[in-house]
mmCIF file of C-alpha atoms in Angstrom:
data_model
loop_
_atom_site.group_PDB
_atom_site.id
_atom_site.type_symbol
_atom_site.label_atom_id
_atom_site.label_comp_id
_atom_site.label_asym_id
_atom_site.label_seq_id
_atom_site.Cartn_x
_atom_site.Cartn_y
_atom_site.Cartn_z
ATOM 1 C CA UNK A 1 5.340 0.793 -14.282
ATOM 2 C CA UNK A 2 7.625 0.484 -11.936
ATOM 3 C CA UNK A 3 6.923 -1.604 -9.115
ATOM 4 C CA UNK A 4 7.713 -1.433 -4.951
ATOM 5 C CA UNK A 5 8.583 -4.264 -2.943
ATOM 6 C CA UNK A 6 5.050 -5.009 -1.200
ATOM 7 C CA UNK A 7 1.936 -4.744 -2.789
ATOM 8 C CA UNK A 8 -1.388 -4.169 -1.359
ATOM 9 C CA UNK A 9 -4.987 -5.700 -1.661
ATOM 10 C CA UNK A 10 -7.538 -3.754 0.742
ATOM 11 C CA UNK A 11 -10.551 -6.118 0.721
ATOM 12 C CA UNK A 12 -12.477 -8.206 3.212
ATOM 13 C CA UNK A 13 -11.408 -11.582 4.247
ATOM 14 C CA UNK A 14 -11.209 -13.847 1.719
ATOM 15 C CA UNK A 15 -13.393 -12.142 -0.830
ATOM 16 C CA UNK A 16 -12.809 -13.680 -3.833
ATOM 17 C CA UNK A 17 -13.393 -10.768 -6.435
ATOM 18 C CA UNK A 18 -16.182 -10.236 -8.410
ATOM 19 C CA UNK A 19 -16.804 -10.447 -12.147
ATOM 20 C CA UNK A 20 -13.929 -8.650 -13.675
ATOM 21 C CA UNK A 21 -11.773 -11.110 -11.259
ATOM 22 C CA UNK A 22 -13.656 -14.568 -12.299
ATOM 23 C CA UNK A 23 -13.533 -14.288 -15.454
ATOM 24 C CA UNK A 24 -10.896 -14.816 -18.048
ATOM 25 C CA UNK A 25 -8.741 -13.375 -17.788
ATOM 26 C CA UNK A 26 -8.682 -13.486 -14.533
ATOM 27 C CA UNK A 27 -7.273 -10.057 -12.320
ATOM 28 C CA UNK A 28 -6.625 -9.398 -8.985
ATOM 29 C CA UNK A 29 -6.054 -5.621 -8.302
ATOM 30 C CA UNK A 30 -4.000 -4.839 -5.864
ATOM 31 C CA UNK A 31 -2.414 -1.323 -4.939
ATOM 32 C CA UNK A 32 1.330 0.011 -4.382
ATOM 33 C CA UNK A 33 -0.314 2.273 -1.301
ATOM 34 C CA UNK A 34 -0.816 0.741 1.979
ATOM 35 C CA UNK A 35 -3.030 3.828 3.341
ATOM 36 C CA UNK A 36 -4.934 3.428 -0.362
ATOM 37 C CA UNK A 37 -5.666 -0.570 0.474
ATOM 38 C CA UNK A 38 -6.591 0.757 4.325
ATOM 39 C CA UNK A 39 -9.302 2.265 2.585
ATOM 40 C CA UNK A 40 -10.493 0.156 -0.021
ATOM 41 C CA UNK A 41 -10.682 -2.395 3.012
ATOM 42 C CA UNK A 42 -12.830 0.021 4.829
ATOM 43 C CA UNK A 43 -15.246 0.668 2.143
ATOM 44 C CA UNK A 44 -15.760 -2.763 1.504
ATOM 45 C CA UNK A 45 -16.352 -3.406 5.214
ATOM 46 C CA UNK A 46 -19.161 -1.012 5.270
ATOM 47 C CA UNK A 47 -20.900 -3.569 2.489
ATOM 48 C CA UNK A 48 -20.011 -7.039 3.586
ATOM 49 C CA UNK A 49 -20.503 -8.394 6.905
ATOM 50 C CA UNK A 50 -16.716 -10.727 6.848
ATOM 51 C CA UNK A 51 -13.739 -8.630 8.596
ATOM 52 C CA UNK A 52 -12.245 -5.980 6.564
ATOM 53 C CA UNK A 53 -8.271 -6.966 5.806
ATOM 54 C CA UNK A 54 -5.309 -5.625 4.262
ATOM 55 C CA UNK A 55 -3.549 -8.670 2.302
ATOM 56 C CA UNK A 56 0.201 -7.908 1.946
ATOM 57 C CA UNK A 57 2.133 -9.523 -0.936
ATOM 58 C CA UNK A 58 6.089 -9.264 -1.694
ATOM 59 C CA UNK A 59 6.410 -8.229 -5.697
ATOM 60 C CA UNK A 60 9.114 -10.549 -6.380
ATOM 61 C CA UNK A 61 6.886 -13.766 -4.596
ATOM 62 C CA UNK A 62 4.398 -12.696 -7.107
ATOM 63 C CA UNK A 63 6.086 -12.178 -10.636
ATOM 64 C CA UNK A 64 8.180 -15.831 -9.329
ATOM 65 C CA UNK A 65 5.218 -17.587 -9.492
ATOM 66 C CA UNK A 66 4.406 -16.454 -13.169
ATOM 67 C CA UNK A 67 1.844 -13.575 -12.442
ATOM 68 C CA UNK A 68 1.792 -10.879 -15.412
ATOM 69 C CA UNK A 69 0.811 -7.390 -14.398
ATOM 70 C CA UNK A 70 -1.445 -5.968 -16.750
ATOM 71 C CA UNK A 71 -2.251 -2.352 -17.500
ATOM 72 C CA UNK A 72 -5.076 -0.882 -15.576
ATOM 73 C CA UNK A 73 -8.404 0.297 -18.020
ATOM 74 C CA UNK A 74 -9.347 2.042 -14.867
ATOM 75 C CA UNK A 75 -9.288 6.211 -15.508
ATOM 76 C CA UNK A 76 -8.261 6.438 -11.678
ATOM 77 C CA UNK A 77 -5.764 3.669 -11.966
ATOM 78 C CA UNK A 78 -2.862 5.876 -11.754
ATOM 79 C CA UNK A 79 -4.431 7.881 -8.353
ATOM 80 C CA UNK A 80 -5.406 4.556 -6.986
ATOM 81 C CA UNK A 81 -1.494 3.339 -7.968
ATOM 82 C CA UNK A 82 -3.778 0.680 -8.710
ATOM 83 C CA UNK A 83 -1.708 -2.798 -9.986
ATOM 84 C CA UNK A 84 -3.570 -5.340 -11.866
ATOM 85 C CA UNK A 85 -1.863 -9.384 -11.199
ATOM 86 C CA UNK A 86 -3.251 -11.912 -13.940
ATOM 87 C CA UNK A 87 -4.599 -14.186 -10.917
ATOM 88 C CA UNK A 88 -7.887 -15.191 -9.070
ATOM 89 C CA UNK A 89 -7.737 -13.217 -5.846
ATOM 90 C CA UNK A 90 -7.969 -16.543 -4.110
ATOM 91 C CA UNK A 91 -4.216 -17.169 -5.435
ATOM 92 C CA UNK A 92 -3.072 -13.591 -4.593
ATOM 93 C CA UNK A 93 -3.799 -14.355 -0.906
ATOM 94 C CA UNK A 94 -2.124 -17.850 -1.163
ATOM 95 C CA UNK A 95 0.953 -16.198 -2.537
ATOM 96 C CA UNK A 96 0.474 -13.155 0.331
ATOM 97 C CA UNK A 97 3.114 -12.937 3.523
ATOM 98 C CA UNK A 98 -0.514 -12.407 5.390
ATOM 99 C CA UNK A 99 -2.616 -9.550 6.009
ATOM 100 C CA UNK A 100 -3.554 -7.081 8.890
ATOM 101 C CA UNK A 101 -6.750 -6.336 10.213
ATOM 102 C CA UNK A 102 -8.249 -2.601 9.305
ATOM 103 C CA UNK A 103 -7.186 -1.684 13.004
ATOM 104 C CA UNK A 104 -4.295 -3.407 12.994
ATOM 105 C CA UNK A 105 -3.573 -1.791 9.299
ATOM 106 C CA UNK A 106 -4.462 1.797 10.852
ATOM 107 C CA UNK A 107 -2.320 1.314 14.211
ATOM 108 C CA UNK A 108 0.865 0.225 11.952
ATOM 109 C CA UNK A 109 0.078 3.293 9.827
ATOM 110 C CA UNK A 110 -0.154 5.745 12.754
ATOM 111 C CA UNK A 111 3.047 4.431 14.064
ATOM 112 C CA UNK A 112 5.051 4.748 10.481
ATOM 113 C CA UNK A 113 3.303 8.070 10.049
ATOM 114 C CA UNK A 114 4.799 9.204 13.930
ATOM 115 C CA UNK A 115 8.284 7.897 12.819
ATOM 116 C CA UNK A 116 8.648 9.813 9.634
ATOM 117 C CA UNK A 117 7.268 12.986 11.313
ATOM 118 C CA UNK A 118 9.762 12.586 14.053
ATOM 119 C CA UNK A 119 12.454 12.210 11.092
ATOM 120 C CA UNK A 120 11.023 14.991 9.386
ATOM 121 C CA UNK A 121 11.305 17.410 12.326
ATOM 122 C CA UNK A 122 14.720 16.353 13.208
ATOM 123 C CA UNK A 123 15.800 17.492 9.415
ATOM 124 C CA UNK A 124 14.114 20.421 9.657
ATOM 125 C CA UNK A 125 15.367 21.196 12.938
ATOM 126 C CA UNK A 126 19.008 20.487 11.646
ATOM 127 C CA UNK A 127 18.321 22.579 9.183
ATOM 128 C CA UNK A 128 17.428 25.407 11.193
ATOM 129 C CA UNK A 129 20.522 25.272 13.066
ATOM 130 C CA UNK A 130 22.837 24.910 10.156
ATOM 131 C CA UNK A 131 21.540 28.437 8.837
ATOM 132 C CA UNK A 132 21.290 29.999 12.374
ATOM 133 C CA UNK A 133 24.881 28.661 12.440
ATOM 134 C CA UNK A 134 26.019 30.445 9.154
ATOM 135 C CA UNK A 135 24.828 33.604 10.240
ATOM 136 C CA UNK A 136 26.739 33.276 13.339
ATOM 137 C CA UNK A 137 30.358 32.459 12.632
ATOM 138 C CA UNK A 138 31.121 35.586 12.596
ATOM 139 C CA UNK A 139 34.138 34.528 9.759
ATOM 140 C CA UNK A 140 31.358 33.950 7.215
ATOM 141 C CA UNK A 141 30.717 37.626 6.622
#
C-alpha cells in the first residue's frame, strides 16, 4: 500500500476507539482521504455528544515511532482508503500535528476544492486556446 504524507482519523474528540481498538492488538484506523475522515467525523458526531474532529497525522511521524500498518479485514477498506496503525487511538492523537474541527475541516476543504477548480479551468482554458490557436495560424494548413 502505498502511503501519502498525512493521514487522517475522522472521529470525535478524543474518542478512544472501541473494541477492535482496545484490544490486542491494538488498531487505530485512520484514512488517506481528508473529505473521507470529514465524514466519518460527522457520522460519529451525530452519535456522541463530544465535538466532532479531524486528527491529522504526518506518515513518516508515525512509522518513526514504530507503528506497523496492518492490512485492513474491512471489504470497504480499499473505498474507505482506510489505513490500519498498530496503536491505541489515544497514541495516534499524541503522535498527530493536531486536528481541525468538522467546520473548520469543511471550510479548509471548500477552499482546496476552489483552488484546484480555479487550476482546473485555467488548463482547460489554455487548452482551448492552444487548439483555437492551431486552427488559426494560417501556416498550419
Amino acid at each position: 500500500m502505498k502511503l501519502n504524507k498525512y493521514i487522517f482519523r475522522g472521529t470525535t474528540l478524543n474518542f478512544e476507539g472501541g473494541r477492535a481498538s482496545n484490544s490486542v492488538p491494538f488498531r487505530c484506523f485512520t484514512t488517506l482521504n481528508p473529505l473521507k475522515a470529514y465524514y466519518f467525523a460527522k457520522v460519529c458526531k451525530r452519535s456522541v455528544a463530544q465535538p466532532a474532529v479531524v486528527y491529522i497525522a504526518l506518515t513518516d511521524k508515525l512509522l518513526s515511532i514504530g507503528s506497523k500498518v496492518t492490512a485492513s479485514p474491512n471489504p470497504l477498506g480499499k473505498i474507505e482508503e482506510e489505513v490500519i496503525w498498530e496503536m491505541k487511538p489515544k497514541e495516534f492523537y499524541q503522535n498527530c500535528e493536531g486536528y481541525l474541527t468538522v467546520n473548520e475541516m469543511r471550510d479548509a476543504l471548500i477552499k482546496k476544492g476552489k483552488q484546484r477548480g480555479k487550476a482546473l479551468q485555467a488548463k482547460k482554458e489554455a487548452m482551448t486556446l492552444g487548439v483555437n490557436m492551431a486552427f488559426d495560424n494560417p501556416w498550419d494548413i
